[in-house]
Amino acid sequence: MSLDTATPAAAQPARQPSPSAVTKADIARAGATRRRKSAQWKLIIGTVCTLLVIIPIILAQVLPLPDANFQDLSARRLPPLTDGHLFGTDQLGRDLLSRVLHGGQVSLTIGLLAVLVSGAIGVILGAAAGYYGGWVDTIVSRLLEAQMSLPLLMMLLLVVALFGPSIPVITFVIAIAQWPEVARLTRSMVLVEREKPYVSAARILGLHKIQILIQHIIPNVIKQATLVVLLLLAQAVLLESALSFLGAGPQRPFATWGRIISDGQDYITTSWWMVTLPGLVIVLMVVGVNLLGDGLRDRPRRKKKGA
Amino acid sequence: MTNYILKRLGQGLLTVFLTVSTVFILIRMAPGDPAVSYAGPLASNEQLAAVREQFGLDRPVLEQYWIFLQQLFTGNLGQSYSFQAPAMQVVFERMPYTLTLATSAILLTAVVAIPLGVWMSRRPDTGKEFGVNVLTIAGQSMPDFWTGIMLLTGFAVLIPLFPASGFATWGGLVLPTVTIAILQIALISRMVRREMTNNLAAPYLTVARSRGVKNSVLTWRYAMGNSAIPVFTALGTRFAAMLNGVVVVEVVFAWPGVGSLIVRALETRDYPLIQATVLVTALLAVAVQLLIDLAYPLLDPRVRLGKAATA
């Protein structure tokens, strides 16, 4: 055996078929292999779906599209694929694809910002609650509980009605809706981490509590917290579209996805594309992000340096 | 046990009180004048002032809050501006519709999602399961208003199987229920799969299998028995959230529940109606949460209420 590993190149041609009872077919059927395969597929499909939506959105200004707010009343409600309107036009003759892409820029910006803010609040409060315990934990845990029993969408609508449907307000509102999930996860992970020997070691070495938390504990939990944040991005996009469907979405510079769909709602029987196509774009994008998040979570953890 | 219930009740009522107080302050900070939406855009300043006086909106906010607190304890939150009826009565008239919709949606979810999740957990990452898994991801990725409009167009307009809106016949319940259930089934079945996969891989199950326990018993009694609490909690929490009004779906289907009521109340700045809706739904949500916790010992005899708080 030691000879085998010492000169692998020489031993290779002479090697007999493995005497092991475990055949290649067994390995392919094993749970771990299947799990890795399906995680890979999720990553691939997720990436394709996400990029299919995100790349055109990023390039919206560069692509040869009519202006999203340009009205042409002679070209109202044209079906898809006519006169260079890939998605058709709406009741005011605006190019639907252009509206969807420009609106998507706003939706995505809101989603990304909201997720960054909620991620930051969630990690900070969750880590503080888990590490310090005591009254910090009591306050954070009560806040988490209180938010669970709140009529969430109702409160969000109220706040948007209060401060107006501007992009910062909607971002903030979505972040407030989402921070509990990150906070709860971070708190539970920090509770586990803080009992580990390296924390005691750091404390004995005389490090300050905050230093231990920031330099040693948070780096150990941040990876998993980031995964949740990716899944929250999908929810943020959905929440934003629901708000704008109910009329509490940003109007400027461009109407976002939910608003486009509610605009088209009255014409659904005669002009199916005005609701169906923007909806499919949302679904494609959210499915992509969800698959990516799922795939990343299920992906087998690689040890460092190929060990 | 009694102590535990009293403590939880106290906490719940405190949450409700803080919620309605927050809403009270928020709506009075909001721009938009209820007098304008009540008297109409053509009303003179004198008429507006008269309306404000009639509703007590000309008084200082603190005094309004004091009156509100008194009303809170008598259970009478005043007249709704737009309905010309006691606000609580308006909410109670709408509540059964939301309750019906929420109950039927959660029943459909439980009936489909639990077997589906178990099915997935017994063959994780096979070809078939991967397909279903992606389908559930799609289910949780569809905006519910869009699903609603699509179902509405498909099964009420193009193929007129069900009424398009309102609740005149039981058929009207089908499309809104399905719309809500699609999302909930996706979420719950994935959760069941996660719980069951963990439990099916646990050592106690290997021991039981090696002693010749039947597969169906292994799955449904052993593994499901241990997954019951998280699954039940998730179902209950979802149900409680639905009582706050399934706002979007109610709007799409013109369902006469509290969800569409709150949207209308917010648009017309109907302060008493907003407060009554928030009060009733928050109370119900807290009650449901408490009932869920009280049901734990029934599902899992190891749970002793009031002593389990170790996390």
XYZ file of C-alpha atoms in Angstrom:
618
model
C 0.000 0.000 0.000
C 2.794 2.375 0.849
C 4.560 1.398 -2.348
C 1.411 2.087 -4.295
C 1.077 5.651 -3.105
C 4.805 6.327 -3.439
C 4.952 5.561 -7.166
C 1.467 6.042 -8.519
C 2.581 6.554 -12.110
C 4.417 3.265 -12.292
C 1.692 1.320 -10.563
C -1.077 2.671 -12.730
C -0.963 0.426 -15.825
C -0.564 -2.792 -13.874
C -3.485 -2.125 -11.509
C -6.238 -4.744 -11.473
C -9.914 -3.821 -11.424
C -10.764 -2.744 -7.922
C -11.641 -5.678 -5.696
C -13.962 -3.431 -3.718
C -17.619 -4.405 -3.572
C -18.487 -0.776 -4.216
C -18.892 -0.363 -7.960
C -18.995 2.854 -9.914
C -22.735 2.433 -10.303
C -23.097 2.273 -6.526
C -21.160 5.474 -6.126
C -23.306 7.178 -8.751
C -26.416 6.046 -6.908
C -25.187 7.115 -3.473
C -26.982 9.912 -1.663
C -23.948 12.160 -1.514
C -23.336 11.897 -5.263
C -26.955 12.608 -6.069
C -26.981 15.550 -3.712
C -23.896 16.998 -5.370
C -25.377 16.468 -8.821
C -28.672 18.133 -8.036
C -26.889 21.047 -6.354
C -24.802 21.442 -9.511
C -27.876 21.407 -11.730
C -29.594 23.967 -9.517
C -26.546 26.216 -9.760
C -26.438 25.873 -13.546
C -30.160 26.445 -14.150
C -30.219 29.217 -11.554
C -27.307 31.041 -13.140
C -28.851 30.782 -16.613
C -32.276 32.057 -15.467
C -30.809 34.913 -13.446
C -28.425 36.064 -16.156
C -31.164 35.810 -18.780
C -33.039 38.524 -16.895
C -30.218 40.522 -15.330
C -28.007 41.043 -18.394
C -30.734 42.717 -20.512
C -31.732 44.797 -17.497
C -28.192 46.054 -16.996
C -27.875 46.758 -20.720
C -31.293 48.445 -20.983
C -29.762 51.838 -21.765
C -27.446 50.406 -24.411
C -29.942 48.190 -26.237
C -31.717 49.703 -29.251
C -35.068 50.163 -27.499
C -37.597 52.978 -27.628
C -37.801 55.111 -24.486
C -39.830 53.384 -21.756
C -42.076 56.378 -21.227
C -42.441 57.318 -24.901
C -46.112 57.170 -25.860
C -47.184 56.462 -29.412
C -50.978 56.476 -29.509
C -51.002 55.197 -33.082
C -49.273 52.006 -31.916
C -51.457 51.051 -28.973
C -51.674 47.463 -27.716
C -49.653 45.902 -30.494
C -49.160 42.183 -29.920
C -45.619 40.867 -29.327
C -43.200 40.627 -32.265
C -44.860 43.387 -34.316
C -43.047 46.443 -35.659
C -39.911 45.728 -33.704
C -41.766 45.531 -30.383
C -40.527 42.215 -29.046
C -42.992 42.246 -26.098
C -45.626 44.346 -27.919
C -46.913 47.693 -26.657
C -49.270 48.784 -23.885
C -52.486 50.813 -23.901
C -50.534 54.045 -24.426
C -48.298 52.662 -27.146
C -45.260 52.342 -24.894
C -42.812 49.552 -25.729
C -43.461 46.822 -23.165
C -39.974 45.290 -23.250
C -38.423 48.675 -22.629
C -40.811 49.316 -19.734
C -40.040 45.914 -18.207
C -36.265 46.390 -18.483
C -36.205 49.949 -17.173
C -38.679 49.101 -14.430
C -36.507 46.097 -13.659
C -33.553 48.378 -12.998
C -35.582 50.132 -10.332
C -36.944 46.877 -8.875
C -33.493 45.295 -8.749
C -31.862 48.362 -7.218
C -34.505 48.433 -4.499
C -34.134 44.700 -3.915
C -30.334 44.803 -3.674
C -30.259 47.849 -1.404
C -33.001 46.453 0.820
C -31.156 43.167 1.176
C -27.880 44.930 2.017
C -29.574 47.046 4.675
C -31.567 44.181 6.185
C -28.487 41.940 6.074
C -26.412 44.527 7.923
C -29.082 45.192 10.561
C -29.781 41.480 10.941
C -26.143 40.425 11.339
C -25.313 43.223 13.778
C -28.379 42.813 16.005
C -28.402 39.023 15.776
C -24.694 38.751 16.623
C -25.037 41.208 19.507
C -28.052 39.325 20.899
C -26.354 35.960 20.623
C -22.990 37.063 21.998
C -23.927 39.437 24.800
C -27.151 37.723 25.893
C -28.852 39.384 28.847
C -30.879 42.520 28.188
C -29.532 42.941 24.639
C -30.888 39.507 23.790
C -34.189 40.239 25.528
C -34.772 43.403 23.525
C -33.832 41.872 20.168
C -35.849 38.714 20.793
C -38.919 40.712 21.820
C -38.582 42.831 18.667
C -38.400 39.673 16.569
C -41.479 38.248 18.257
C -43.444 41.477 18.017
C -42.777 41.720 14.313
C -44.083 38.207 13.775
C -47.486 39.118 15.171
C -47.698 42.383 13.251
C -49.890 42.660 10.198
C -46.832 43.147 8.014
C -48.140 44.137 4.586
C -50.646 46.436 6.276
C -47.882 48.250 8.143
C -45.752 48.492 4.998
C -48.646 50.055 3.075
C -49.196 52.456 5.953
C -45.568 53.600 6.031
C -45.472 54.028 2.256
C -48.710 56.050 2.423
C -47.069 58.106 5.132
C -43.719 58.966 3.581
C -44.624 58.646 -0.084
C -43.576 55.937 -2.536
C -39.981 57.060 -3.106
C -37.167 54.575 -3.673
C -35.457 55.134 -0.269
C -38.746 54.695 1.631
C -39.635 51.457 -0.158
C -36.088 50.142 0.297
C -36.250 50.896 4.004
C -39.691 49.342 4.365
C -38.581 46.090 2.700
C -35.424 46.013 4.817
C -37.527 46.354 7.964
C -39.707 43.495 6.781
C -36.717 41.232 6.195
C -34.170 41.814 8.954
C -35.728 39.312 11.416
C -34.831 36.313 9.285
C -31.131 37.247 9.160
C -31.105 38.230 12.819
C -32.678 34.977 14.001
C -30.200 32.866 12.015
C -27.151 34.909 13.060
C -28.218 34.803 16.694
C -28.558 31.021 16.720
C -25.205 30.525 14.998
C -23.404 32.942 17.334
C -24.904 31.119 20.320
C -23.118 27.983 19.120
C -19.863 29.725 18.177
C -19.361 31.576 21.431
C -19.067 28.307 23.391
C -16.207 27.055 21.211
C -12.658 26.821 22.583
C -11.199 29.460 20.259
C -13.396 32.070 21.882
C -12.174 31.157 25.352
C -8.607 31.217 24.011
C -9.112 34.690 22.590
C -10.594 35.845 25.880
C -7.654 34.460 27.865
C -5.287 36.222 25.473
C -6.938 39.422 26.616
C -8.904 40.417 23.534
C -11.758 42.786 24.015
C -15.282 41.351 23.683
C -16.066 43.478 20.641
C -12.792 42.447 19.025
C -13.594 38.759 19.575
C -17.035 39.246 18.094
C -15.930 41.167 15.021
C -12.599 39.480 14.243
C -13.300 35.916 15.251
C -16.967 35.060 15.562
C -18.590 37.012 12.734
C -16.151 35.716 10.055
C -17.202 32.207 11.061
C -20.902 32.795 10.581
C -20.949 35.374 7.798
C -20.832 32.829 4.986
C -24.087 31.156 5.972
C -25.719 34.493 6.689
C -24.829 35.628 3.159
C -26.607 32.583 1.732
C -29.827 33.573 3.468
C -29.390 37.093 2.155
C -29.379 35.722 -1.403
C -32.715 34.025 -0.764
C -34.003 37.278 0.729
C -33.195 39.060 -2.539
C -35.800 36.870 -4.246
C -38.346 37.768 -1.579
C -37.468 41.451 -1.759
C -38.175 41.524 -5.492
C -41.538 39.817 -4.887
C -42.445 42.154 -2.003
C -41.576 45.222 -4.052
C -43.733 44.006 -6.912
C -46.650 43.342 -4.526
C -46.348 46.854 -3.072
C -46.242 48.470 -6.481
C -49.173 46.297 -7.611
C -51.181 47.797 -4.740
C -50.201 51.277 -5.912
C -47.499 51.801 -3.275
C -44.539 51.514 -5.641
C -42.196 54.095 -7.109
C -43.554 56.004 -10.134
C -40.354 57.795 -11.126
C -38.203 57.447 -13.067
C -39.934 54.273 -14.277
C -42.903 52.220 -13.152
C -41.769 48.933 -11.620
C -42.942 45.404 -12.417
C -45.961 45.228 -10.120
C -47.241 48.524 -11.451
C -46.835 47.422 -15.070
C -48.892 44.316 -14.311
C -51.642 46.234 -12.533
C -51.722 48.680 -15.479
C -52.289 45.791 -17.866
C -54.871 44.075 -15.671
C -57.823 45.884 -17.273
C -56.800 44.729 -20.739
C -56.100 41.098 -19.891
C -58.878 39.622 -22.046
C -57.856 41.496 -25.205
C -54.120 41.988 -24.674
C -52.797 39.004 -22.733
C -49.145 39.993 -23.106
C -49.371 43.117 -20.960
C -49.774 41.012 -17.803
C -48.333 37.657 -18.803
C -44.909 38.724 -20.085
C -43.861 41.022 -17.208
C -45.035 38.313 -14.790
C -42.959 35.678 -16.554
C -39.908 37.938 -16.318
C -40.409 38.230 -12.538
C -40.862 34.458 -12.219
C -37.756 33.700 -14.297
C -35.629 36.071 -12.256
C -36.919 34.941 -8.850
C -36.718 31.256 -9.748
C -33.125 31.845 -10.839
C -32.112 33.548 -7.623
C -33.895 30.927 -5.500
C -32.208 28.070 -7.380
C -28.825 29.735 -6.956
C -29.399 30.141 -3.224
C -30.556 26.535 -2.915
C -27.674 25.177 -4.958
C -25.083 27.137 -2.990
C -26.571 25.905 0.279
C -26.637 22.238 -0.724
C -23.234 22.293 -2.393
C -20.850 19.980 -0.581
C -18.420 21.907 1.591
C -14.887 21.675 0.241
C -12.078 21.508 2.721
C -9.293 24.003 2.152
C -6.288 23.030 0.004
C -8.021 20.063 -1.579
C -7.620 17.864 1.480
C -49.643 25.704 33.117
C -52.144 28.384 34.157
C -49.241 30.689 34.959
C -47.796 30.040 31.545
C -51.071 30.869 29.786
C -51.530 34.049 31.835
C -47.979 35.160 31.094
C -48.382 34.526 27.377
C -51.748 36.305 27.373
C -50.195 39.303 29.077
C -47.335 39.431 26.563
C -49.771 39.046 23.696
C -52.023 41.843 24.887
C -48.999 44.093 25.365
C -47.951 43.397 21.760
C -51.456 44.207 20.538
C -51.524 47.422 22.574
C -48.144 48.554 21.229
C -49.248 47.703 17.693
C -52.463 49.720 17.791
C -50.656 52.623 19.466
C -47.982 52.625 16.751
C -50.662 52.604 14.092
C -52.493 55.442 15.868
C -49.376 57.620 15.765
C -48.400 56.616 12.214
C -51.735 57.423 10.615
C -51.861 60.813 12.280
C -48.389 61.621 10.951
C -49.466 60.637 7.438
C -50.264 63.288 4.880
C -53.825 63.293 3.582
C -56.866 64.616 5.361
C -59.778 62.302 6.152
C -62.101 65.309 6.095
C -61.265 65.912 2.415
C -61.995 62.341 1.376
C -65.194 62.424 3.432
C -66.621 65.771 2.358
C -65.370 65.561 -1.215
C -62.934 67.778 -3.100
C -65.485 70.546 -3.623
C -66.204 71.148 0.056
C -65.667 74.630 1.456
C -63.305 75.329 4.326
C -66.246 75.710 6.696
C -67.616 72.323 5.716
C -64.174 70.723 6.208
C -63.883 72.324 9.632
C -67.338 71.034 10.552
C -66.377 67.502 9.500
C -63.144 67.676 11.508
C -65.078 68.825 14.551
C -67.644 66.069 14.100
C -64.890 63.401 14.048
C -62.901 65.100 16.810
C -59.929 65.619 14.483
C -59.525 69.264 15.518
C -58.445 68.295 19.017
C -54.813 67.900 20.089
C -53.322 64.520 19.196
C -52.733 63.590 22.836
C -56.378 64.221 23.635
C -57.365 62.133 20.616
C -55.117 59.379 21.922
C -56.735 59.556 25.367
C -60.185 59.242 23.773
C -58.846 56.353 21.686
C -57.619 54.563 24.818
C -61.017 54.949 26.464
C -62.648 53.592 23.325
C -60.197 50.701 23.299
C -61.333 49.541 26.722
C -65.017 49.809 25.874
C -64.423 47.951 22.606
C -66.090 50.690 20.578
C -63.631 52.392 18.240
C -66.099 54.943 16.888
C -67.948 55.381 13.616
C -66.285 54.500 10.330
C -66.207 57.640 8.191
C -66.950 55.947 4.909
C -69.356 53.217 6.036
C -71.430 55.351 8.437
C -71.473 52.440 10.876
C -69.488 51.446 13.967
C -65.996 50.530 12.756
C -65.857 47.324 14.809
C -69.139 46.187 13.286
C -67.789 46.761 9.758
C -64.702 44.677 10.571
C -66.749 41.888 12.135
C -68.947 41.755 9.053
C -65.832 41.267 6.864
C -63.990 38.888 9.181
C -65.953 35.709 8.299
C -64.960 36.077 4.654
C -61.265 36.288 5.482
C -61.649 33.417 7.978
C -63.322 31.249 5.333
C -60.630 31.976 2.771
C -57.764 31.482 5.233
C -59.210 28.219 6.572
C -59.820 26.689 3.173
C -56.380 27.791 1.962
C -54.562 26.319 4.967
C -56.545 23.050 4.718
C -55.697 22.669 1.045
C -52.064 23.480 1.854
C -51.846 20.875 4.618
C -53.544 18.167 2.561
C -51.220 18.647 -0.415
C -47.975 19.894 1.133
C -47.446 17.242 3.830
C -47.736 14.171 1.546
C -45.754 15.987 -1.134
C -42.966 16.856 1.300
C -42.866 13.278 2.605
C -42.771 11.944 -0.946
C -39.805 14.195 -1.711
C -37.956 13.314 1.491
C -38.141 9.590 0.722
C -36.343 9.912 -2.607
C -34.149 12.986 -2.235
C -32.209 14.185 -5.300
C -33.537 11.573 -7.710
C -34.610 12.701 -11.173
C -38.320 12.848 -10.324
C -37.722 14.577 -7.020
C -35.486 17.147 -8.687
C -38.309 18.004 -11.073
C -40.829 18.418 -8.261
C -38.262 20.366 -6.245
C -37.789 22.871 -9.069
C -41.581 23.103 -9.396
C -41.909 24.030 -5.717
C -39.227 26.667 -6.203
C -41.271 28.026 -9.097
C -44.337 27.972 -6.849
C -42.672 30.168 -4.265
C -41.288 32.460 -6.961
C -44.577 33.518 -8.539
C -45.991 36.845 -7.384
C -49.410 35.982 -5.940
C -51.197 38.837 -7.693
C -49.879 37.559 -11.019
C -50.881 33.947 -10.290
C -54.312 35.286 -9.317
C -54.780 37.235 -12.528
C -53.591 34.281 -14.590
C -55.989 31.842 -12.883
C -58.755 34.408 -13.163
C -58.211 34.813 -16.887
C -57.824 31.109 -17.462
C -60.648 29.671 -15.381
C -63.137 32.509 -15.085
C -62.861 34.372 -18.389
C -61.543 32.022 -21.085
C -63.054 28.848 -19.594
C -65.850 30.191 -17.371
C -65.724 27.497 -14.703
C -65.726 29.748 -11.655
C -67.054 33.227 -10.864
C -64.431 35.924 -11.353
C -64.892 37.878 -8.154
C -66.703 38.202 -4.872
C -68.249 35.435 -2.791
C -71.736 34.749 -4.082
C -71.428 30.967 -4.437
C -68.983 28.417 -3.028
C -67.418 28.230 -6.476
C -66.098 31.732 -5.855
C -63.903 30.310 -3.121
C -61.941 28.037 -5.457
C -59.684 30.445 -7.358
C -58.588 32.630 -4.414
C -57.936 29.497 -2.336
C -55.811 27.943 -5.063
C -53.908 31.199 -5.577
C -52.938 31.366 -1.908
C -52.306 27.634 -1.645
C -49.824 27.504 -4.560
C -47.365 29.676 -2.640
C -48.050 28.039 0.730
C -47.793 24.497 -0.646
C -44.410 25.356 -2.139
C -43.117 26.769 1.152
C -44.561 24.111 3.473
C -43.684 21.081 1.332
C -40.058 22.224 1.144
C -40.074 22.595 4.885
C -41.569 19.119 5.392
C -38.919 17.709 3.071
C -36.117 19.356 5.058
C -37.434 18.153 8.424
C -38.207 14.648 7.218
C -34.870 14.193 5.428
C -33.078 14.988 8.685
C -35.277 12.673 10.724
C -35.115 9.820 8.215
C -31.310 9.923 8.406
C -31.259 9.897 12.213
C -29.675 6.920 14.023
C -32.887 6.025 15.884
C -34.503 5.333 12.540
C -31.704 2.981 11.471
C -32.145 1.114 14.749
C -35.891 0.874 14.209
C -35.412 -0.317 10.626
C -32.914 -2.952 11.697
C -35.496 -4.266 14.145
C -37.883 -4.777 11.250
C -40.288 -1.898 11.662
C -42.356 -1.446 8.515
C -41.433 1.369 6.157
C -44.798 3.118 6.399
C -44.597 3.089 10.188
C -41.019 4.359 10.035
C -42.048 7.264 7.845
C -45.352 8.304 9.276
C -45.062 7.410 12.954
C -41.361 7.709 13.716
C -40.056 10.414 11.405
C -43.323 12.354 11.036
C -43.897 12.196 14.769
C -40.679 14.086 15.270
C -41.327 16.498 12.415
C -44.851 17.280 13.561
C -44.066 20.260 15.784
C -42.086 22.375 13.309
C -44.543 21.567 10.512
C -47.546 22.376 12.671
C -45.898 25.607 13.833
C -45.240 26.650 10.260
C -48.838 25.923 9.234
C -50.175 27.795 12.264
C -47.945 30.814 11.734
C -48.987 30.986 8.094
C -52.631 30.787 9.143
C -52.176 33.574 11.680
C -50.530 35.720 9.015
C -53.459 35.096 6.671
C -55.900 36.404 9.259
C -54.232 39.767 8.851
C -55.933 39.712 5.510
C -54.561 38.104 2.421
C -54.412 41.658 1.104
C -53.172 41.096 -2.427
C -55.359 38.105 -3.248
C -58.447 39.772 -1.770
C -57.837 42.816 -3.958
C -57.353 40.728 -7.128
C -60.533 38.697 -6.572
C -62.573 41.555 -5.047
C -62.999 39.307 -2.022
C -65.032 41.107 0.673
C -62.565 40.354 3.490
C -60.495 42.493 5.846
C -57.570 42.645 3.429
C -59.437 44.587 0.779
C -61.115 46.544 3.601
C -57.785 47.829 4.908
C -56.671 48.932 1.444
C -59.884 50.920 1.065
C -59.627 52.319 4.612
C -56.051 53.476 3.940
C -57.091 55.163 0.691
C -59.931 57.084 2.319
C -57.984 57.795 5.560
C -60.786 56.192 7.522
C -58.965 56.355 10.889
C -61.458 54.438 13.068
C -61.728 51.699 10.462
C -57.944 51.335 10.124
C -57.598 51.096 13.887
C -60.453 48.623 14.267
C -59.018 46.384 11.531
C -55.547 46.415 13.043
C -56.935 45.737 16.529
C -59.086 42.782 15.487
C -56.490 41.158 13.250
C -53.678 41.610 15.775
C -55.831 40.099 18.552
C -56.717 37.131 16.369
C -53.109 36.589 15.323
C -51.956 36.604 18.954
C -54.736 34.186 19.912
C -53.775 31.773 17.145
C -50.099 31.926 18.159
C -51.093 31.060 21.738
C -53.268 28.155 20.587
C -50.357 26.783 18.542
C -48.137 26.795 21.615
C -50.851 25.189 23.729
C -51.157 22.379 21.201
C -47.473 21.370 21.491
C -47.951 18.926 24.385
C -50.650 17.158 22.370
C -48.252 16.653 19.471
C -45.205 15.796 21.519
C -45.615 14.411 25.032
C -42.031 15.419 25.868
C -42.990 19.098 25.784
C -43.947 20.629 29.101
C -45.260 24.143 28.724
C -43.463 26.888 30.571
C -40.436 24.739 31.290
C -39.220 24.261 27.745
C -37.699 27.710 27.404
C -34.077 26.610 27.241
C -33.141 28.132 23.899
